[in-house]
Amino acid sequence: MANNRIAYGLAKKFGIDTAGKSPGEVWELLKKHGVTEENAEGELKKQSEEKRESLENKYNSELEININKLPKAIGFNRPKTHHHQRHISELGYKNEREYIKGAIDFWENGKGEIYLSTKRNKYAKYDEKTGKYVVCDKAGRINTFFYIKHKRFDKYIKQEGYELWKK
């Protein structure tokens, strides 16, 4: 059985004023829109999927990637996360500033192959010799920088939809 929070959430979707109304009264108003307690969860799931799809379409249309030109690294996206703090020590950097500089330097000057994921609207650079791996978005923000073994890298790029970038 759907809970009362679902009733109020769906009421908002249909523009129903719920001020001062009990959950029972909200369910009665929702019945006029064909929503019952039995089908409410399915309706809410449908609403969530529509919203997600709408956001994905908006995001993807705004992030058309220029496959002919690599972005210049301009900074780092979210370097203070636990994930990135762990990579700082793994790569042997003393602090966040060194890690960011290392990631930008590797993106701009390091050796390795460039990969493109139109699925993710991102580029990746991987140096098989050193195992260094960096991901950069189309705006030039570094998303992550770490070591990865070649076997794991091969699996990862397939999973994420990366293909070798052709200049």
CSV table of N, CA and C in Angstrom, one decimal:
chain,number,residue,atom,x,y,z
A,1,MET,N,0.8,-1.2,0.0
A,1,MET,CA,0.0,0.0,0.0
A,1,MET,C,0.9,1.2,0.0
A,2,ALA,N,0.5,2.2,-0.8
A,2,ALA,CA,1.3,3.4,-0.9
A,2,ALA,C,1.2,4.3,0.4
A,3,ASN,N,2.3,5.0,0.7
A,3,ASN,CA,2.2,5.8,1.9
A,3,ASN,C,1.7,7.2,1.6
A,4,ASN,N,1.5,7.9,2.7
A,4,ASN,CA,0.8,9.2,2.5
A,4,ASN,C,1.8,10.2,1.9
A,5,ARG,N,3.1,10.1,2.0
A,5,ARG,CA,4.0,11.0,1.3
A,5,ARG,C,3.8,10.9,-0.2
A,6,ILE,N,3.5,9.7,-0.7
A,6,ILE,CA,3.3,9.6,-2.1
A,6,ILE,C,2.0,10.3,-2.5
A,7,ALA,N,1.0,10.3,-1.7
A,7,ALA,CA,-0.2,11.0,-2.0
A,7,ALA,C,0.0,12.5,-2.1
A,8,TYR,N,0.8,13.1,-1.2
A,8,TYR,CA,1.0,14.5,-1.3
A,8,TYR,C,1.9,14.8,-2.4
A,9,GLY,N,2.9,14.0,-2.7
A,9,GLY,CA,3.8,14.2,-3.9
A,9,GLY,C,3.0,14.2,-5.2
A,10,LEU,N,2.1,13.2,-5.4
A,10,LEU,CA,1.3,13.1,-6.6
A,10,LEU,C,0.3,14.3,-6.7
A,11,ALA,N,-0.2,14.7,-5.5
A,11,ALA,CA,-1.1,15.8,-5.5
A,11,ALA,C,-0.4,17.1,-6.1
A,12,LYS,N,0.8,17.3,-5.7
A,12,LYS,CA,1.6,18.4,-6.1
A,12,LYS,C,1.7,18.3,-7.7
A,13,LYS,N,2.0,17.1,-8.2
A,13,LYS,CA,2.2,17.0,-9.6
A,13,LYS,C,0.9,17.4,-10.4
A,14,PHE,N,-0.2,17.0,-9.8
A,14,PHE,CA,-1.5,17.4,-10.5
A,14,PHE,C,-2.0,18.8,-10.1
A,15,GLY,N,-1.3,19.5,-9.3
A,15,GLY,CA,-1.6,20.9,-9.0
A,15,GLY,C,-2.8,20.9,-7.9
A,16,ILE,N,-2.9,19.9,-7.1
A,16,ILE,CA,-3.9,19.9,-6.1
A,16,ILE,C,-3.4,20.5,-4.9
A,17,ASP,N,-4.2,21.5,-4.3
A,17,ASP,CA,-3.9,22.2,-3.1
A,17,ASP,C,-4.2,21.2,-1.9
A,18,THR,N,-3.1,20.9,-1.2
A,18,THR,CA,-3.3,20.0,0.0
A,18,THR,C,-3.3,20.7,1.3
A,19,ALA,N,-3.2,22.0,1.3
A,19,ALA,CA,-3.2,22.7,2.6
A,19,ALA,C,-4.4,22.4,3.5
A,20,GLY,N,-4.1,21.9,4.7
A,20,GLY,CA,-5.1,21.6,5.7
A,20,GLY,C,-5.9,20.3,5.4
A,21,LYS,N,-5.5,19.5,4.4
A,21,LYS,CA,-6.2,18.3,4.0
A,21,LYS,C,-5.5,17.1,4.6
A,22,SER,N,-6.3,16.2,5.1
A,22,SER,CA,-5.8,14.9,5.6
A,22,SER,C,-5.4,14.0,4.5
A,23,PRO,N,-4.6,13.0,4.8
A,23,PRO,CA,-4.2,12.0,3.7
A,23,PRO,C,-5.4,11.4,3.0
A,24,GLY,N,-6.4,11.1,3.8
A,24,GLY,CA,-7.6,10.5,3.2
A,24,GLY,C,-8.3,11.4,2.2
A,25,GLU,N,-8.3,12.7,2.5
A,25,GLU,CA,-8.9,13.7,1.6
A,25,GLU,C,-8.1,13.9,0.4
A,26,VAL,N,-6.7,13.8,0.5
A,26,VAL,CA,-5.8,13.9,-0.6
A,26,VAL,C,-6.1,12.7,-1.6
A,27,TRP,N,-6.2,11.5,-1.0
A,27,TRP,CA,-6.4,10.3,-1.8
A,27,TRP,C,-7.8,10.5,-2.6
A,28,GLU,N,-8.8,11.0,-1.9
A,28,GLU,CA,-10.1,11.2,-2.6
A,28,GLU,C,-9.9,12.2,-3.8
A,29,LEU,N,-9.1,13.3,-3.6
A,29,LEU,CA,-8.9,14.2,-4.7
A,29,LEU,C,-8.1,13.6,-5.8
A,30,LEU,N,-7.2,12.7,-5.5
A,30,LEU,CA,-6.4,12.0,-6.5
A,30,LEU,C,-7.2,11.1,-7.3
A,31,LYS,N,-8.3,10.5,-6.8
A,31,LYS,CA,-9.1,9.6,-7.5
A,31,LYS,C,-9.7,10.3,-8.7
A,32,LYS,N,-10.0,11.6,-8.6
A,32,LYS,CA,-10.5,12.3,-9.8
A,32,LYS,C,-9.5,12.4,-10.9
A,33,HIS,N,-8.3,12.1,-10.6
A,33,HIS,CA,-7.2,12.1,-11.7
A,33,HIS,C,-6.8,10.6,-12.1
A,34,GLY,N,-7.6,9.7,-11.6
A,34,GLY,CA,-7.4,8.3,-11.9
A,34,GLY,C,-6.3,7.6,-11.1
A,35,VAL,N,-5.9,8.3,-9.9
A,35,VAL,CA,-4.8,7.7,-9.1
A,35,VAL,C,-5.5,7.2,-7.8
A,36,THR,N,-5.2,5.9,-7.5
A,36,THR,CA,-5.7,5.3,-6.3
A,36,THR,C,-4.4,4.9,-5.5
A,37,GLU,N,-4.7,4.5,-4.3
A,37,GLU,CA,-3.6,4.0,-3.4
A,37,GLU,C,-2.9,2.8,-4.0
A,38,GLU,N,-3.7,2.0,-4.8
A,38,GLU,CA,-3.2,0.8,-5.4
A,38,GLU,C,-2.2,1.1,-6.6
A,39,ASN,N,-2.5,2.1,-7.4
A,39,ASN,CA,-1.7,2.3,-8.5
A,39,ASN,C,-0.8,3.5,-8.3
A,40,ALA,N,-0.7,4.1,-7.1
A,40,ALA,CA,0.0,5.3,-6.9
A,40,ALA,C,1.5,5.1,-7.1
A,41,GLU,N,2.1,4.0,-6.6
A,41,GLU,CA,3.5,3.8,-6.7
A,41,GLU,C,3.9,3.7,-8.2
A,42,GLY,N,3.1,3.0,-9.0
A,42,GLY,CA,3.4,3.0,-10.4
A,42,GLY,C,3.4,4.4,-11.1
A,43,GLU,N,2.4,5.2,-10.7
A,43,GLU,CA,2.3,6.5,-11.2
A,43,GLU,C,3.5,7.4,-10.8
A,44,LEU,N,3.9,7.2,-9.5
A,44,LEU,CA,5.1,8.0,-9.0
A,44,LEU,C,6.4,7.6,-9.8
A,45,LYS,N,6.5,6.2,-10.0
A,45,LYS,CA,7.7,5.7,-10.7
A,45,LYS,C,7.7,6.3,-12.2
A,46,LYS,N,6.5,6.3,-12.8
A,46,LYS,CA,6.4,6.9,-14.2
A,46,LYS,C,6.8,8.3,-14.2
A,47,GLN,N,6.3,9.1,-13.2
A,47,GLN,CA,6.7,10.5,-13.0
A,47,GLN,C,8.2,10.7,-12.9
A,48,SER,N,8.8,9.8,-12.1
A,48,SER,CA,10.3,9.9,-11.8
A,48,SER,C,11.0,9.6,-13.1
A,49,GLU,N,10.6,8.6,-13.8
A,49,GLU,CA,11.3,8.3,-15.1
A,49,GLU,C,11.1,9.4,-16.1
A,50,GLU,N,10.0,10.0,-16.2
A,50,GLU,CA,9.8,11.1,-17.1
A,50,GLU,C,10.7,12.3,-16.8
A,51,LYS,N,10.8,12.6,-15.5
A,51,LYS,CA,11.7,13.7,-15.0
A,51,LYS,C,13.1,13.4,-15.4
A,52,ARG,N,13.6,12.1,-15.1
A,52,ARG,CA,14.9,11.7,-15.3
A,52,ARG,C,15.2,11.8,-16.8
A,53,GLU,N,14.3,11.3,-17.6
A,53,GLU,CA,14.5,11.4,-19.1
A,53,GLU,C,14.6,12.8,-19.6
A,54,SER,N,13.7,13.7,-19.0
A,54,SER,CA,13.7,15.1,-19.4
A,54,SER,C,15.1,15.7,-19.1
A,55,LEU,N,15.6,15.4,-17.9
A,55,LEU,CA,16.9,16.0,-17.5
A,55,LEU,C,18.0,15.5,-18.3
A,56,GLU,N,18.0,14.2,-18.6
A,56,GLU,CA,19.0,13.6,-19.5
A,56,GLU,C,19.0,14.2,-20.9
A,57,ASN,N,17.8,14.4,-21.4
A,57,ASN,CA,17.8,15.0,-22.8
A,57,ASN,C,18.3,16.5,-22.7
A,58,LYS,N,18.0,17.2,-21.7
A,58,LYS,CA,18.4,18.6,-21.5
A,58,LYS,C,20.0,18.6,-21.4
A,59,TYR,N,20.5,17.7,-20.5
A,59,TYR,CA,21.9,17.6,-20.2
A,59,TYR,C,22.7,17.3,-21.5
A,60,ASN,N,22.2,16.2,-22.1
A,60,ASN,CA,22.9,15.8,-23.3
A,60,ASN,C,22.9,16.8,-24.5
A,61,SER,N,21.8,17.5,-24.6
A,61,SER,CA,21.8,18.5,-25.7
A,61,SER,C,22.7,19.7,-25.4
A,62,GLU,N,22.8,20.0,-24.1
A,62,GLU,CA,23.7,21.1,-23.7
A,62,GLU,C,25.2,20.8,-23.7
A,63,LEU,N,25.4,19.5,-23.7
A,63,LEU,CA,26.8,19.0,-23.7
A,63,LEU,C,27.3,18.4,-25.0
A,64,GLU,N,26.9,18.9,-26.1
A,64,GLU,CA,27.4,18.4,-27.3
A,64,GLU,C,28.9,18.5,-27.3
A,65,ILE,N,29.6,17.4,-27.5
A,65,ILE,CA,31.0,17.4,-27.4
A,65,ILE,C,31.6,17.6,-28.8
A,66,ASN,N,32.7,18.4,-28.8
A,66,ASN,CA,33.4,18.7,-30.1
A,66,ASN,C,34.4,17.6,-30.2
A,67,ILE,N,34.1,16.6,-31.1
A,67,ILE,CA,35.0,15.5,-31.2
A,67,ILE,C,36.3,15.8,-32.0
A,68,ASN,N,36.4,17.0,-32.6
A,68,ASN,CA,37.6,17.3,-33.3
A,68,ASN,C,38.6,18.1,-32.5
A,69,LYS,N,38.2,18.6,-31.3
A,69,LYS,CA,39.1,19.4,-30.5
A,69,LYS,C,39.1,19.0,-29.1
A,70,LEU,N,40.3,18.8,-28.5
A,70,LEU,CA,40.3,18.4,-27.1
A,70,LEU,C,40.2,19.7,-26.2
A,71,PRO,N,39.5,19.6,-25.1
A,71,PRO,CA,39.4,20.7,-24.2
A,71,PRO,C,40.8,21.0,-23.5
A,72,LYS,N,41.0,22.2,-23.1
A,72,LYS,CA,42.2,22.5,-22.3
A,72,LYS,C,41.8,22.3,-20.9
A,73,ALA,N,42.6,21.7,-20.1
A,73,ALA,CA,42.3,21.4,-18.7
A,73,ALA,C,42.4,22.8,-17.9
A,74,ILE,N,41.3,23.1,-17.3
A,74,ILE,CA,41.2,24.4,-16.6
A,74,ILE,C,41.1,24.2,-15.1
A,75,GLY,N,40.9,23.0,-14.6
A,75,GLY,CA,40.7,22.9,-13.1
A,75,GLY,C,40.2,21.5,-12.8
A,76,PHE,N,39.8,21.3,-11.6
A,76,PHE,CA,39.3,20.0,-11.1
A,76,PHE,C,37.9,20.1,-10.6
A,77,ASN,N,37.1,19.1,-10.9
A,77,ASN,CA,35.7,19.1,-10.5
A,77,ASN,C,35.7,18.3,-9.2
A,78,ARG,N,35.3,18.9,-8.1
A,78,ARG,CA,35.1,18.2,-6.8
A,78,ARG,C,36.4,17.5,-6.2
A,79,PRO,N,37.5,18.1,-6.1
A,79,PRO,CA,38.7,17.4,-5.6
A,79,PRO,C,38.6,17.1,-4.1
A,80,LYS,N,37.7,17.6,-3.4
A,80,LYS,CA,37.6,17.4,-1.9
A,80,LYS,C,36.9,16.1,-1.5
A,81,THR,N,36.4,15.3,-2.4
A,81,THR,CA,35.7,14.1,-2.1
A,81,THR,C,36.6,13.1,-1.5
A,82,HIS,N,36.0,12.1,-0.8
A,82,HIS,CA,36.8,11.0,-0.2
A,82,HIS,C,37.5,10.3,-1.3
A,83,HIS,N,36.8,10.0,-2.4
A,83,HIS,CA,37.4,9.3,-3.5
A,83,HIS,C,38.7,10.0,-4.0
A,84,HIS,N,38.7,11.3,-4.2
A,84,HIS,CA,39.9,12.0,-4.7
A,84,HIS,C,40.9,12.1,-3.6
A,85,GLN,N,40.6,12.2,-2.4
A,85,GLN,CA,41.5,12.3,-1.3
A,85,GLN,C,42.4,11.0,-1.2
A,86,ARG,N,41.7,9.9,-1.5
A,86,ARG,CA,42.4,8.6,-1.5
A,86,ARG,C,43.4,8.5,-2.7
A,87,HIS,N,43.0,9.1,-3.9
A,87,HIS,CA,43.9,9.1,-5.0
A,87,HIS,C,45.1,10.0,-4.8
A,88,ILE,N,45.0,11.0,-4.0
A,88,ILE,CA,46.1,11.9,-3.7
A,88,ILE,C,47.3,11.1,-3.1
A,89,SER,N,47.0,10.3,-2.1
A,89,SER,CA,48.0,9.5,-1.5
A,89,SER,C,48.5,8.3,-2.4
A,90,GLU,N,47.6,7.7,-3.1
A,90,GLU,CA,47.9,6.6,-4.0
A,90,GLU,C,48.9,7.1,-5.1
A,91,LEU,N,48.8,8.3,-5.5
A,91,LEU,CA,49.7,8.8,-6.6
A,91,LEU,C,50.9,9.4,-6.0
A,92,GLY,N,51.0,9.5,-4.7
A,92,GLY,CA,52.2,10.0,-4.0
A,92,GLY,C,52.3,11.5,-3.9
A,93,TYR,N,51.2,12.2,-4.0
A,93,TYR,CA,51.2,13.6,-3.9
A,93,TYR,C,51.0,14.0,-2.4
A,94,LYS,N,51.6,15.1,-2.0
A,94,LYS,CA,51.5,15.5,-0.6
A,94,LYS,C,50.2,16.2,-0.2
A,95,ASN,N,49.6,16.9,-1.2
A,95,ASN,CA,48.3,17.6,-0.9
A,95,ASN,C,47.5,17.7,-2.2
A,96,GLU,N,46.3,18.3,-2.0
A,96,GLU,CA,45.3,18.4,-3.0
A,96,GLU,C,45.9,19.3,-4.2
A,97,ARG,N,46.6,20.3,-3.9
A,97,ARG,CA,47.1,21.2,-4.9
A,97,ARG,C,48.1,20.5,-5.8
A,98,GLU,N,49.0,19.7,-5.3
A,98,GLU,CA,49.9,18.9,-6.1
A,98,GLU,C,49.1,17.9,-7.0
A,99,TYR,N,48.1,17.3,-6.4
A,99,TYR,CA,47.3,16.3,-7.1
A,99,TYR,C,46.6,17.0,-8.3
A,100,ILE,N,46.0,18.1,-8.1
A,100,ILE,CA,45.3,18.9,-9.2
A,100,ILE,C,46.3,19.2,-10.3
A,101,LYS,N,47.5,19.8,-9.8
A,101,LYS,CA,48.5,20.1,-10.8
A,101,LYS,C,49.0,18.9,-11.6
A,102,GLY,N,49.1,17.8,-10.9
A,102,GLY,CA,49.6,16.6,-11.6
A,102,GLY,C,48.5,16.1,-12.6
A,103,ALA,N,47.3,16.2,-12.3
A,103,ALA,CA,46.2,15.8,-13.2
A,103,ALA,C,46.2,16.7,-14.4
A,104,ILE,N,46.3,18.0,-14.2
A,104,ILE,CA,46.3,18.9,-15.3
A,104,ILE,C,47.5,18.7,-16.2
A,105,ASP,N,48.7,18.5,-15.6
A,105,ASP,CA,49.9,18.3,-16.4
A,105,ASP,C,49.8,17.0,-17.2
A,106,PHE,N,49.3,16.0,-16.6
A,106,PHE,CA,49.1,14.7,-17.3
A,106,PHE,C,48.2,14.9,-18.5
A,107,TRP,N,47.1,15.6,-18.2
A,107,TRP,CA,46.1,15.8,-19.3
A,107,TRP,C,46.7,16.6,-20.5
A,108,GLU,N,47.4,17.7,-20.1
A,108,GLU,CA,48.0,18.6,-21.1
A,108,GLU,C,49.3,18.0,-21.7
A,109,ASN,N,50.1,17.4,-21.0
A,109,ASN,CA,51.5,17.1,-21.5
A,109,ASN,C,51.9,15.6,-21.4
A,110,GLY,N,51.2,14.8,-20.7
A,110,GLY,CA,51.5,13.5,-20.5
A,110,GLY,C,51.4,12.6,-21.7
A,111,LYS,N,52.1,11.5,-21.7
A,111,LYS,CA,52.0,10.6,-22.8
A,111,LYS,C,50.7,9.7,-22.6
A,112,GLY,N,50.3,9.1,-23.6
A,112,GLY,CA,49.2,8.2,-23.5
A,112,GLY,C,48.2,8.4,-24.7
A,113,GLU,N,47.2,7.5,-24.7
A,113,GLU,CA,46.1,7.5,-25.7
A,113,GLU,C,44.9,8.3,-25.2
A,114,ILE,N,44.3,9.0,-26.1
A,114,ILE,CA,43.0,9.7,-25.7
A,114,ILE,C,41.8,8.9,-26.1
A,115,TYR,N,40.8,8.9,-25.3
A,115,TYR,CA,39.6,8.1,-25.6
A,115,TYR,C,38.4,9.1,-25.4
A,116,LEU,N,37.4,8.8,-26.2
A,116,LEU,CA,36.2,9.7,-26.1
A,116,LEU,C,35.0,8.9,-25.8
A,117,SER,N,34.1,9.4,-25.0
A,117,SER,CA,32.8,8.7,-24.7
A,117,SER,C,31.7,9.7,-25.0
A,118,THR,N,31.1,9.5,-26.1
A,118,THR,CA,29.9,10.3,-26.5
A,118,THR,C,28.8,10.0,-25.6
A,119,LYS,N,28.7,8.8,-25.0
A,119,LYS,CA,27.7,8.4,-24.1
A,119,LYS,C,27.8,9.3,-22.8
A,120,ARG,N,29.0,9.5,-22.3
A,120,ARG,CA,29.3,10.3,-21.1
A,120,ARG,C,29.7,11.7,-21.4
A,121,ASN,N,29.9,12.1,-22.6
A,121,ASN,CA,30.4,13.4,-23.0
A,121,ASN,C,31.7,13.8,-22.2
A,122,LYS,N,32.6,12.8,-22.3
A,122,LYS,CA,33.9,13.0,-21.6
A,122,LYS,C,35.0,12.4,-22.4
A,123,TYR,N,36.2,12.9,-22.1
A,123,TYR,CA,37.4,12.3,-22.7
A,123,TYR,C,38.2,11.6,-21.5
A,124,ALA,N,39.0,10.7,-21.9
A,124,ALA,CA,39.9,10.0,-21.0
A,124,ALA,C,41.3,9.9,-21.6
A,125,LYS,N,42.3,9.9,-20.8
A,125,LYS,CA,43.6,9.7,-21.2
A,125,LYS,C,44.2,8.7,-20.4
A,126,TYR,N,44.9,7.7,-21.1
A,126,TYR,CA,45.5,6.6,-20.3
A,126,TYR,C,46.9,6.3,-20.9
A,127,ASP,N,47.8,6.2,-20.0
A,127,ASP,CA,49.2,5.8,-20.3
A,127,ASP,C,49.4,4.4,-19.8
A,128,GLU,N,49.5,3.5,-20.8
A,128,GLU,CA,49.6,2.0,-20.4
A,128,GLU,C,50.9,1.8,-19.7
A,129,LYS,N,52.0,2.5,-20.0
A,129,LYS,CA,53.3,2.3,-19.3
A,129,LYS,C,53.2,2.7,-17.9
A,130,THR,N,52.7,3.8,-17.5
A,130,THR,CA,52.6,4.2,-16.1
A,130,THR,C,51.4,3.8,-15.4
A,131,GLY,N,50.3,3.6,-16.1
A,131,GLY,CA,49.0,3.2,-15.5
A,131,GLY,C,48.2,4.4,-15.1
A,132,LYS,N,48.7,5.6,-15.5
A,132,LYS,CA,48.0,6.8,-15.1
A,132,LYS,C,46.7,7.0,-16.0
A,133,TYR,N,45.7,7.4,-15.4
A,133,TYR,CA,44.4,7.6,-16.0
A,133,TYR,C,43.7,8.9,-15.6
A,134,VAL,N,43.2,9.7,-16.5
A,134,VAL,CA,42.6,10.9,-16.2
A,134,VAL,C,41.3,11.1,-17.0
A,135,VAL,N,40.3,11.6,-16.4
A,135,VAL,CA,39.0,11.9,-17.2
A,135,VAL,C,38.8,13.4,-17.1
A,136,CYS,N,38.4,13.9,-18.3
A,136,CYS,CA,38.2,15.4,-18.4
A,136,CYS,C,36.9,15.6,-19.2
A,137,ASP,N,36.0,16.5,-18.7
A,137,ASP,CA,34.8,16.8,-19.4
A,137,ASP,C,35.0,17.8,-20.5
A,138,LYS,N,34.0,18.1,-21.3
A,138,LYS,CA,34.2,18.9,-22.5
A,138,LYS,C,34.5,20.4,-22.1
A,139,ALA,N,34.2,20.7,-20.8
A,139,ALA,CA,34.5,22.1,-20.4
A,139,ALA,C,35.9,22.2,-19.9
A,140,GLY,N,36.7,21.1,-19.8
A,140,GLY,CA,38.0,21.2,-19.3
A,140,GLY,C,38.2,20.9,-17.9
A,141,ARG,N,37.2,20.4,-17.2
A,141,ARG,CA,37.3,20.1,-15.8
A,141,ARG,C,37.7,18.6,-15.6
A,142,ILE,N,38.8,18.4,-14.9
A,142,ILE,CA,39.2,17.1,-14.6
A,142,ILE,C,38.2,16.5,-13.6
A,143,ASN,N,37.8,15.3,-13.9
A,143,ASN,CA,36.8,14.6,-13.0
A,143,ASN,C,37.5,13.6,-12.1
A,144,THR,N,38.6,13.0,-12.5
A,144,THR,CA,39.3,12.0,-11.7
A,144,THR,C,40.7,11.8,-12.3
A,145,PHE,N,41.6,11.3,-11.4
A,145,PHE,CA,43.0,11.0,-11.9
A,145,PHE,C,43.5,10.0,-10.9
A,146,PHE,N,43.9,8.8,-11.5
A,146,PHE,CA,44.4,7.7,-10.6
A,146,PHE,C,45.2,6.7,-11.5
A,147,TYR,N,45.7,5.7,-10.8
A,147,TYR,CA,46.4,4.6,-11.4
A,147,TYR,C,45.3,3.5,-11.7
A,148,ILE,N,45.4,2.9,-12.8
A,148,ILE,CA,44.5,1.7,-13.2
A,148,ILE,C,45.3,0.7,-14.0
A,149,LYS,N,45.2,-0.6,-13.7
A,149,LYS,CA,45.8,-1.6,-14.4
A,149,LYS,C,45.2,-1.8,-15.8
A,150,HIS,N,46.0,-2.2,-16.7
A,150,HIS,CA,45.5,-2.3,-18.1
A,150,HIS,C,44.3,-3.1,-18.3
A,151,LYS,N,44.3,-4.3,-17.6
A,151,LYS,CA,43.2,-5.2,-17.8
A,151,LYS,C,41.9,-4.6,-17.3
A,152,ARG,N,42.0,-3.9,-16.1
A,152,ARG,CA,40.8,-3.2,-15.6
A,152,ARG,C,40.4,-2.0,-16.4
A,153,PHE,N,41.4,-1.3,-17.0
A,153,PHE,CA,41.1,-0.2,-17.9
A,153,PHE,C,40.3,-0.7,-19.1
A,154,ASP,N,40.7,-1.8,-19.7
A,154,ASP,CA,40.0,-2.3,-20.9
A,154,ASP,C,38.6,-2.5,-20.6
A,155,LYS,N,38.3,-3.1,-19.4
A,155,LYS,CA,36.9,-3.4,-19.0
A,155,LYS,C,36.2,-2.1,-18.8
A,156,TYR,N,36.8,-1.2,-18.1
A,156,TYR,CA,36.2,0.1,-17.8
A,156,TYR,C,35.8,0.9,-19.0
A,157,ILE,N,36.7,1.0,-20.0
A,157,ILE,CA,36.4,1.8,-21.2
A,157,ILE,C,35.2,1.2,-22.0
A,158,LYS,N,35.1,-0.1,-22.0
A,158,LYS,CA,34.0,-0.7,-22.7
A,158,LYS,C,32.7,-0.4,-22.0
A,159,GLN,N,32.7,-0.5,-20.7
A,159,GLN,CA,31.6,-0.3,-19.8
A,159,GLN,C,31.1,1.2,-20.0
A,160,GLU,N,32.0,2.1,-20.0
A,160,GLU,CA,31.7,3.5,-20.1
A,160,GLU,C,31.5,4.0,-21.5
A,161,GLY,N,31.7,3.2,-22.5
A,161,GLY,CA,31.4,3.6,-23.9
A,161,GLY,C,32.5,4.4,-24.5
A,162,TYR,N,33.8,4.3,-24.0
A,162,TYR,CA,34.9,5.0,-24.6
A,162,TYR,C,35.4,4.3,-25.8
A,163,GLU,N,35.8,5.1,-26.8
A,163,GLU,CA,36.5,4.7,-28.0
A,163,GLU,C,37.7,5.5,-28.2
A,164,LEU,N,38.7,4.9,-28.8
A,164,LEU,CA,40.0,5.6,-29.1
A,164,LEU,C,39.6,6.9,-29.9
A,165,TRP,N,40.1,8.0,-29.5
A,165,TRP,CA,39.9,9.3,-30.2
A,165,TRP,C,40.7,9.4,-31.4
A,166,LYS,N,40.1,9.8,-32.5
A,166,LYS,CA,40.8,10.0,-33.8
A,166,LYS,C,40.9,11.5,-34.0
A,167,LYS,N,42.2,12.0,-34.0
A,167,LYS,CA,42.4,13.4,-34.2
A,167,LYS,C,42.0,13.9,-35.6
